[in-house]
CSV table of C-alpha atoms in Angstrom, one decimal:
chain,number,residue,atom,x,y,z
A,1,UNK,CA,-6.4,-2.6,15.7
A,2,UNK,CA,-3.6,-2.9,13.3
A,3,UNK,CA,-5.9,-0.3,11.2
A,4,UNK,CA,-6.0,1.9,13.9
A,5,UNK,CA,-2.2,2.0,14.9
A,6,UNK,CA,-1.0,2.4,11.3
A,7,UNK,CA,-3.5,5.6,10.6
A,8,UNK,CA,-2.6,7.1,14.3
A,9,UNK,CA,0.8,7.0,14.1
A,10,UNK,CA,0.9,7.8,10.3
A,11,UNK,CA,-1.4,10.5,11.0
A,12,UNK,CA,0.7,12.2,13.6
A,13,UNK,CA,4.0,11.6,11.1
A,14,UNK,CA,2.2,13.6,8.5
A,15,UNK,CA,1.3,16.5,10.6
A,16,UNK,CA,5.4,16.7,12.1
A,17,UNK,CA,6.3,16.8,8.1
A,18,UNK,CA,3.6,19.3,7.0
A,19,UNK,CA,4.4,22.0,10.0
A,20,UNK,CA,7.9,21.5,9.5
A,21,UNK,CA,7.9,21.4,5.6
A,22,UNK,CA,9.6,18.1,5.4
A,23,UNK,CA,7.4,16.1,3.3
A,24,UNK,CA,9.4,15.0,0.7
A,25,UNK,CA,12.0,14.2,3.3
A,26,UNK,CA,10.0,12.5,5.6
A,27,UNK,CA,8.7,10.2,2.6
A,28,UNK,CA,11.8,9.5,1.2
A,29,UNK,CA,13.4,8.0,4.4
A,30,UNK,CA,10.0,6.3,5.5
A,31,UNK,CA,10.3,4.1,2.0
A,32,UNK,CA,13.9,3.9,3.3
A,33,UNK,CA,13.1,2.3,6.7
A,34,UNK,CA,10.8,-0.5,4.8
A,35,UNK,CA,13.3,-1.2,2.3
A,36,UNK,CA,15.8,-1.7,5.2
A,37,UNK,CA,13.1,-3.8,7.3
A,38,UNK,CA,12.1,-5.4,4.0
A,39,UNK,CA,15.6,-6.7,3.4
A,40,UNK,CA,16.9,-7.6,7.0
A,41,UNK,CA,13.8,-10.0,8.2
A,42,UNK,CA,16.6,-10.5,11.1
A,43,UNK,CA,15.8,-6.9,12.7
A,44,UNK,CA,12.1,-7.9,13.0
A,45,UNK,CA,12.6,-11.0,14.4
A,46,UNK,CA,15.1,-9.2,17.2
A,47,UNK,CA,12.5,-6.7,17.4
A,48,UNK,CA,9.1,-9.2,18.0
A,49,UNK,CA,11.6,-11.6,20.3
A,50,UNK,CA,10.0,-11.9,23.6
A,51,UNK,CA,13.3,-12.2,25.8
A,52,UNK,CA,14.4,-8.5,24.7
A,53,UNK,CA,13.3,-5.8,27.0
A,54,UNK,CA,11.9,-2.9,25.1
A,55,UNK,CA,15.0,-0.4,26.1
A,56,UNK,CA,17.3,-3.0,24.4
A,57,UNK,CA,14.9,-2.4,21.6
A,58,UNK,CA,15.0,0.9,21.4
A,59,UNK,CA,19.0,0.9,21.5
A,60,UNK,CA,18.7,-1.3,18.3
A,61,UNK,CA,16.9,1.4,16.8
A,62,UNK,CA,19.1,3.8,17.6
A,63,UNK,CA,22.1,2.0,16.9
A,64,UNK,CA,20.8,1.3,13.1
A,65,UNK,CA,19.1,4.8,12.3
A,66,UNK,CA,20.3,7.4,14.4
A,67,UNK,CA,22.1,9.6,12.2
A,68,UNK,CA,21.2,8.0,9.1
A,69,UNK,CA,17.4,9.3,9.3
A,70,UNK,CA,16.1,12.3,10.9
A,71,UNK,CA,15.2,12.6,14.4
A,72,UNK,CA,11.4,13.1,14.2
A,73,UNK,CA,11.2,9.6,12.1
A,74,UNK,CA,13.9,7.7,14.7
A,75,UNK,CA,11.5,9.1,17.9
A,76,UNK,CA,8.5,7.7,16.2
A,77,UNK,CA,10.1,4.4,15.7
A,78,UNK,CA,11.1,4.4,19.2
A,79,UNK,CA,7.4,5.1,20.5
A,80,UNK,CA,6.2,2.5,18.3
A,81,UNK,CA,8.7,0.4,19.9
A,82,UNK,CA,8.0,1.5,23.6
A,83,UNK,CA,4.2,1.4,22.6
A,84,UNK,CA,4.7,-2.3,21.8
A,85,UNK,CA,3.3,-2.1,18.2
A,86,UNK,CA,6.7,-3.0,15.9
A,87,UNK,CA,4.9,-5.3,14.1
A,88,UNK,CA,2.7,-2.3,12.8
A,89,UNK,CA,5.4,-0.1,11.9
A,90,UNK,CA,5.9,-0.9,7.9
A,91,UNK,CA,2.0,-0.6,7.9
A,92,UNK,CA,2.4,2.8,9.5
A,93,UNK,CA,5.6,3.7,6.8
A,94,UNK,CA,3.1,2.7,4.0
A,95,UNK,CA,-0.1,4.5,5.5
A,96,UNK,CA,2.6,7.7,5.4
A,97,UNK,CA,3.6,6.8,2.5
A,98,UNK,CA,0.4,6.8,1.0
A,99,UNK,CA,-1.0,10.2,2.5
A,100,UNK,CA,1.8,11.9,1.3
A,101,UNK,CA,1.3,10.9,-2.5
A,102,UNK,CA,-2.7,11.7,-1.8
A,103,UNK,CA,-1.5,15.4,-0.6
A,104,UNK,CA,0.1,15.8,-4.0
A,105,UNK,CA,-2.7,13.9,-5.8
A,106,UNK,CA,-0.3,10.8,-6.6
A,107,UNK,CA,-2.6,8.1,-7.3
A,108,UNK,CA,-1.3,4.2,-7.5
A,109,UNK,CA,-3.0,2.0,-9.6
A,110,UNK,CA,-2.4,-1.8,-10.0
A,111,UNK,CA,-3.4,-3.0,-13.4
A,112,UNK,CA,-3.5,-6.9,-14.3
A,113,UNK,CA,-3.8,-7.7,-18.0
A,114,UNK,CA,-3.9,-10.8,-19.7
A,115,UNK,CA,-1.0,-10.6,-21.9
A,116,UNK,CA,2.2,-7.9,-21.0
A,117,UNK,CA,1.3,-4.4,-22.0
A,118,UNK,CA,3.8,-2.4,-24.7
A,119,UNK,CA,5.2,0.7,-23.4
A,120,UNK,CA,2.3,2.9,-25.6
A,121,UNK,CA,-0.3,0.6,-24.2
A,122,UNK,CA,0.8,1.4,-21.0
A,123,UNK,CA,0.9,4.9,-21.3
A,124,UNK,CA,-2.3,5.2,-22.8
A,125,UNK,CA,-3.5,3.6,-19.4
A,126,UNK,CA,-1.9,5.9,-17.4
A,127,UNK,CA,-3.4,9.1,-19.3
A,128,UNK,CA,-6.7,7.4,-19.3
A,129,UNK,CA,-7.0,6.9,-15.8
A,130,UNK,CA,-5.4,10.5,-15.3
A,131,UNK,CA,-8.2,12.0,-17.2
A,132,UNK,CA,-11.2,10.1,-15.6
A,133,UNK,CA,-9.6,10.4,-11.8
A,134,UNK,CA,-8.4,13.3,-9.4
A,135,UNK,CA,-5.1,12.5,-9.7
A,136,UNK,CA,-2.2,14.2,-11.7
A,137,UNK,CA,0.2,11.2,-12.1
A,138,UNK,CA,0.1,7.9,-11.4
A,139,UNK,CA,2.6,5.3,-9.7
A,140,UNK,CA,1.7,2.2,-12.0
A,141,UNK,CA,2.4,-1.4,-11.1
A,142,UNK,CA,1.7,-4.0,-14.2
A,143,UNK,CA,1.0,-7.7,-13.3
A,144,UNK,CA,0.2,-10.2,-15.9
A,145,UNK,CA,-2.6,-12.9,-15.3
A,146,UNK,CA,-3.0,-15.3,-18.4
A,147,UNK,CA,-6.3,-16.6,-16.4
A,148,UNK,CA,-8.0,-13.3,-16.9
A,149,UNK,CA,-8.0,-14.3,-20.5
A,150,UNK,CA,-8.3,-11.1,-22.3
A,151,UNK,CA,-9.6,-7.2,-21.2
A,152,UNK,CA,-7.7,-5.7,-17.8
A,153,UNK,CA,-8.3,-5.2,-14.0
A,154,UNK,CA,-7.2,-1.9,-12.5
A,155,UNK,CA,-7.0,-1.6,-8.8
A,156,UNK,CA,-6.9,2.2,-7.2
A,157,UNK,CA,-7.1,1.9,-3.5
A,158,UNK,CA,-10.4,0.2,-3.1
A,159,UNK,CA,-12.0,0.6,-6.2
A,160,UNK,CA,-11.4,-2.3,-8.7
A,161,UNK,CA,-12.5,-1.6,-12.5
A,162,UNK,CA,-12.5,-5.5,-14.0
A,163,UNK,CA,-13.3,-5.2,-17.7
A,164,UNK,CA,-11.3,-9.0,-18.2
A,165,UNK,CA,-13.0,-11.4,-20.2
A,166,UNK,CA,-12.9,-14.1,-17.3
A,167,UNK,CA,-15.0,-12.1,-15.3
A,168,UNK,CA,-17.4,-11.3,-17.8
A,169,UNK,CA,-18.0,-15.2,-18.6
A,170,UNK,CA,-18.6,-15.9,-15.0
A,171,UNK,CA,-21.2,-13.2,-15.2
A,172,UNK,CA,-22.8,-14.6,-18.0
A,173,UNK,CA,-22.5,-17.7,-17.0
A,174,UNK,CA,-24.8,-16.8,-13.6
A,175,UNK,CA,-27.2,-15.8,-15.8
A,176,UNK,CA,-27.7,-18.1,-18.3
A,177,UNK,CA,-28.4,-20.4,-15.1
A,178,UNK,CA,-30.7,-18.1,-13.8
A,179,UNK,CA,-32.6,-18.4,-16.8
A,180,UNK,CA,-32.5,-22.5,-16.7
A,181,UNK,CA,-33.9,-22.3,-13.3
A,182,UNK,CA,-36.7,-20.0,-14.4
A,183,UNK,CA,-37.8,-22.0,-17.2
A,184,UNK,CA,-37.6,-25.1,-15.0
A,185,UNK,CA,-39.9,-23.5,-12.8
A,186,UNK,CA,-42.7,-23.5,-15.6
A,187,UNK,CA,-42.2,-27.0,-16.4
A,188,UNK,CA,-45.8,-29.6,-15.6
Protein backbone atom coordinates (compact mmCIF):
# COMPACT_ATOMS: atom_id res chain seq x y z
CA UNK A 1 0.00 0.00 0.00
CA UNK A 2 2.68 2.28 1.16
CA UNK A 3 4.28 1.33 -2.37
CA UNK A 4 1.44 2.29 -4.08
CA UNK A 5 0.78 5.78 -2.32
CA UNK A 6 4.46 6.90 -2.61
CA UNK A 7 4.59 6.05 -6.63
CA UNK A 8 0.90 7.68 -7.11
CA UNK A 9 1.39 10.71 -5.57
CA UNK A 10 5.16 11.00 -6.68
CA UNK A 11 3.99 10.10 -9.98
CA UNK A 12 1.49 12.93 -10.26
CA UNK A 13 4.27 15.45 -8.63
CA UNK A 14 6.59 14.67 -11.46
CA UNK A 15 4.18 15.23 -14.24
CA UNK A 16 3.02 19.03 -12.39
CA UNK A 17 7.08 19.69 -12.54
CA UNK A 18 7.70 18.37 -16.07
CA UNK A 19 4.56 20.43 -17.82
CA UNK A 20 5.42 23.27 -15.82
CA UNK A 21 9.33 23.16 -16.19
CA UNK A 22 9.94 23.13 -12.53
CA UNK A 23 11.96 20.17 -11.95
CA UNK A 24 14.84 21.37 -10.44
CA UNK A 25 12.56 23.48 -8.25
CA UNK A 26 10.20 20.99 -7.33
CA UNK A 27 13.28 18.64 -6.28
CA UNK A 28 15.03 21.09 -4.41
CA UNK A 29 12.06 22.00 -2.02
CA UNK A 30 10.86 18.24 -1.88
CA UNK A 31 14.46 17.34 -0.19
CA UNK A 32 13.56 20.49 1.76
CA UNK A 33 10.22 19.19 3.21
CA UNK A 34 12.12 15.89 4.46
CA UNK A 35 14.95 17.62 5.95
CA UNK A 36 12.28 19.78 7.83
CA UNK A 37 10.12 16.50 8.70
CA UNK A 38 13.47 14.74 9.34
CA UNK A 39 14.51 17.31 11.92
CA UNK A 40 11.09 18.13 13.73
CA UNK A 41 9.83 14.43 14.62
CA UNK A 42 7.28 16.79 16.66
CA UNK A 43 5.30 17.71 13.29
CA UNK A 44 4.72 14.03 12.55
CA UNK A 45 3.70 13.11 15.73
CA UNK A 46 0.92 16.34 15.54
CA UNK A 47 0.31 15.07 12.21
CA UNK A 48 -0.34 10.91 12.97
CA UNK A 49 -2.23 12.23 16.43
CA UNK A 50 -5.65 10.76 16.40
CA UNK A 51 -7.49 13.66 18.35
CA UNK A 52 -6.59 16.30 15.48
CA UNK A 53 -9.22 16.60 12.76
CA UNK A 54 -7.75 16.63 9.37
CA UNK A 55 -8.63 20.54 8.62
CA UNK A 56 -6.57 21.32 11.77
CA UNK A 57 -3.98 19.33 9.85
CA UNK A 58 -4.08 20.91 7.02
CA UNK A 59 -3.80 24.52 8.73
CA UNK A 60 -0.50 23.09 10.22
CA UNK A 61 0.65 22.64 6.87
CA UNK A 62 -0.13 25.75 5.76
CA UNK A 63 0.93 27.51 8.63
CA UNK A 64 4.67 25.94 8.21
CA UNK A 65 5.01 25.91 4.32
CA UNK A 66 2.85 28.26 2.76
CA UNK A 67 4.97 30.81 1.33
CA UNK A 68 8.08 29.11 1.95
CA UNK A 69 7.49 26.33 -0.82
CA UNK A 70 5.52 26.60 -3.87
CA UNK A 71 1.93 26.04 -4.11
CA UNK A 72 1.75 22.89 -6.31
CA UNK A 73 4.09 21.05 -3.52
CA UNK A 74 1.91 22.66 -0.33
CA UNK A 75 -1.62 21.29 -2.26
CA UNK A 76 -0.09 17.96 -2.59
CA UNK A 77 0.87 17.85 1.00
CA UNK A 78 -2.53 18.90 1.90
CA UNK A 79 -4.17 15.94 -0.24
CA UNK A 80 -1.92 13.65 1.28
CA UNK A 81 -3.11 15.02 4.45
CA UNK A 82 -6.90 14.98 3.60
CA UNK A 83 -6.30 11.55 1.83
CA UNK A 84 -5.08 10.31 5.34
CA UNK A 85 -1.67 9.02 4.08
CA UNK A 86 1.02 11.58 6.12
CA UNK A 87 2.75 8.84 7.20
CA UNK A 88 3.65 8.10 3.37
CA UNK A 89 4.62 11.51 2.56
CA UNK A 90 8.72 11.37 2.97
CA UNK A 91 8.26 8.01 1.05
CA UNK A 92 6.46 10.04 -1.66
CA UNK A 93 9.35 13.14 -1.31
CA UNK A 94 12.00 10.41 -1.90
CA UNK A 95 10.08 8.41 -4.76
CA UNK A 96 10.15 12.20 -6.39
CA UNK A 97 13.19 12.56 -5.48
CA UNK A 98 14.45 9.66 -7.01
CA UNK A 99 12.48 9.97 -10.50
CA UNK A 100 13.82 13.26 -10.92
CA UNK A 101 17.58 12.17 -10.66
CA UNK A 102 16.49 8.97 -13.10
CA UNK A 103 15.15 11.72 -15.76
CA UNK A 104 18.64 13.26 -15.78
CA UNK A 105 20.30 9.78 -15.55
CA UNK A 106 21.57 10.47 -11.79
CA UNK A 107 22.31 7.21 -10.46
CA UNK A 108 22.90 6.60 -6.43
CA UNK A 109 24.97 4.01 -5.48
CA UNK A 110 25.82 2.86 -1.85
CA UNK A 111 29.16 1.29 -1.68
CA UNK A 112 30.36 -0.67 1.70
CA UNK A 113 34.07 -1.40 1.86
CA UNK A 114 35.99 -2.93 4.37
CA UNK A 115 38.43 -0.35 5.18
CA UNK A 116 37.60 3.71 4.32
CA UNK A 117 38.25 4.43 0.64
CA UNK A 118 41.02 7.46 -0.28
CA UNK A 119 39.50 10.14 -2.30
CA UNK A 120 41.33 8.45 -5.74
CA UNK A 121 39.89 5.15 -4.75
CA UNK A 122 36.76 6.67 -4.54
CA UNK A 123 36.77 8.33 -7.65
CA UNK A 124 37.88 5.51 -9.57
CA UNK A 125 34.57 3.89 -8.27
CA UNK A 126 32.58 6.37 -9.39
CA UNK A 127 33.99 6.43 -13.07
CA UNK A 128 33.87 2.68 -13.04
CA UNK A 129 30.39 2.37 -12.30
CA UNK A 130 29.74 5.47 -14.79
CA UNK A 131 31.29 3.55 -17.55
CA UNK A 132 29.57 0.11 -17.02
CA UNK A 133 25.94 1.83 -16.16
CA UNK A 134 23.41 4.23 -17.89
CA UNK A 135 24.12 6.87 -15.75
CA UNK A 136 26.20 10.11 -16.22
CA UNK A 137 27.06 10.88 -12.61
CA UNK A 138 26.56 9.39 -9.55
CA UNK A 139 25.29 10.52 -6.00
CA UNK A 140 27.83 8.20 -3.91
CA UNK A 141 27.24 7.26 -0.28
CA UNK A 142 30.51 5.26 1.43
CA UNK A 143 29.86 3.11 4.47
CA UNK A 144 32.60 1.16 6.08
CA UNK A 145 31.93 -2.60 7.25
CA UNK A 146 35.22 -4.09 8.90
CA UNK A 147 32.99 -7.55 8.84
CA UNK A 148 33.06 -7.65 5.07
CA UNK A 149 36.75 -8.19 5.54
CA UNK A 150 38.23 -7.18 2.34
CA UNK A 151 36.69 -6.49 -1.51
CA UNK A 152 33.35 -4.04 -1.63
CA UNK A 153 29.52 -4.16 -1.94
CA UNK A 154 27.81 -1.57 -4.18
CA UNK A 155 24.16 -1.14 -4.02
CA UNK A 156 22.25 0.71 -7.19
CA UNK A 157 18.63 0.53 -6.50
CA UNK A 158 18.04 -3.10 -6.41
CA UNK A 159 20.95 -4.53 -7.82
CA UNK A 160 23.73 -5.40 -5.28
CA UNK A 161 27.38 -6.20 -6.85
CA UNK A 162 29.15 -8.07 -3.50
CA UNK A 163 32.74 -8.78 -4.55
CA UNK A 164 33.73 -8.69 -0.37
CA UNK A 165 35.74 -11.43 0.82
CA UNK A 166 33.06 -12.40 3.56
CA UNK A 167 30.72 -13.28 1.06
CA UNK A 168 33.01 -15.13 -0.96
CA UNK A 169 34.07 -17.51 2.10
CA UNK A 170 30.50 -18.16 2.90
CA UNK A 171 30.21 -19.27 -0.69
CA UNK A 172 32.92 -21.42 -0.43
CA UNK A 173 32.22 -22.53 2.63
CA UNK A 174 28.61 -24.05 1.08
CA UNK A 175 30.53 -25.80 -1.11
CA UNK A 176 33.11 -27.43 0.47
CA UNK A 177 30.08 -28.94 2.63
CA UNK A 178 28.39 -29.91 -0.38
CA UNK A 179 31.20 -31.86 -1.21
CA UNK A 180 31.47 -33.66 2.48
CA UNK A 181 27.94 -34.65 2.01
CA UNK A 182 28.55 -36.16 -1.39
CA UNK A 183 31.47 -38.18 -0.43
CA UNK A 184 29.57 -39.28 2.67
CA UNK A 185 26.97 -40.55 0.54
CA UNK A 186 29.52 -43.13 -1.07
CA UNK A 187 30.66 -44.30 2.15
CA UNK A 188 29.78 -48.59 3.00
Amino acid sequence: MAKLVSKTYGDALFEIAAETGRMEDLCKEAEIVSAVLAENPEISKLMNHPKIVKEEKIEIIENIFKGKISDELVGLIRMIVDKGHFPELDSVLEYFITEVKESKNIGTAYVTTAVQLTDAQKAQVTEKLIQTTKYVEFEMHYDVDAALIGGMVIRIKDRVVDSSIKTKLCDLSRELSKIQLKVGEFAP
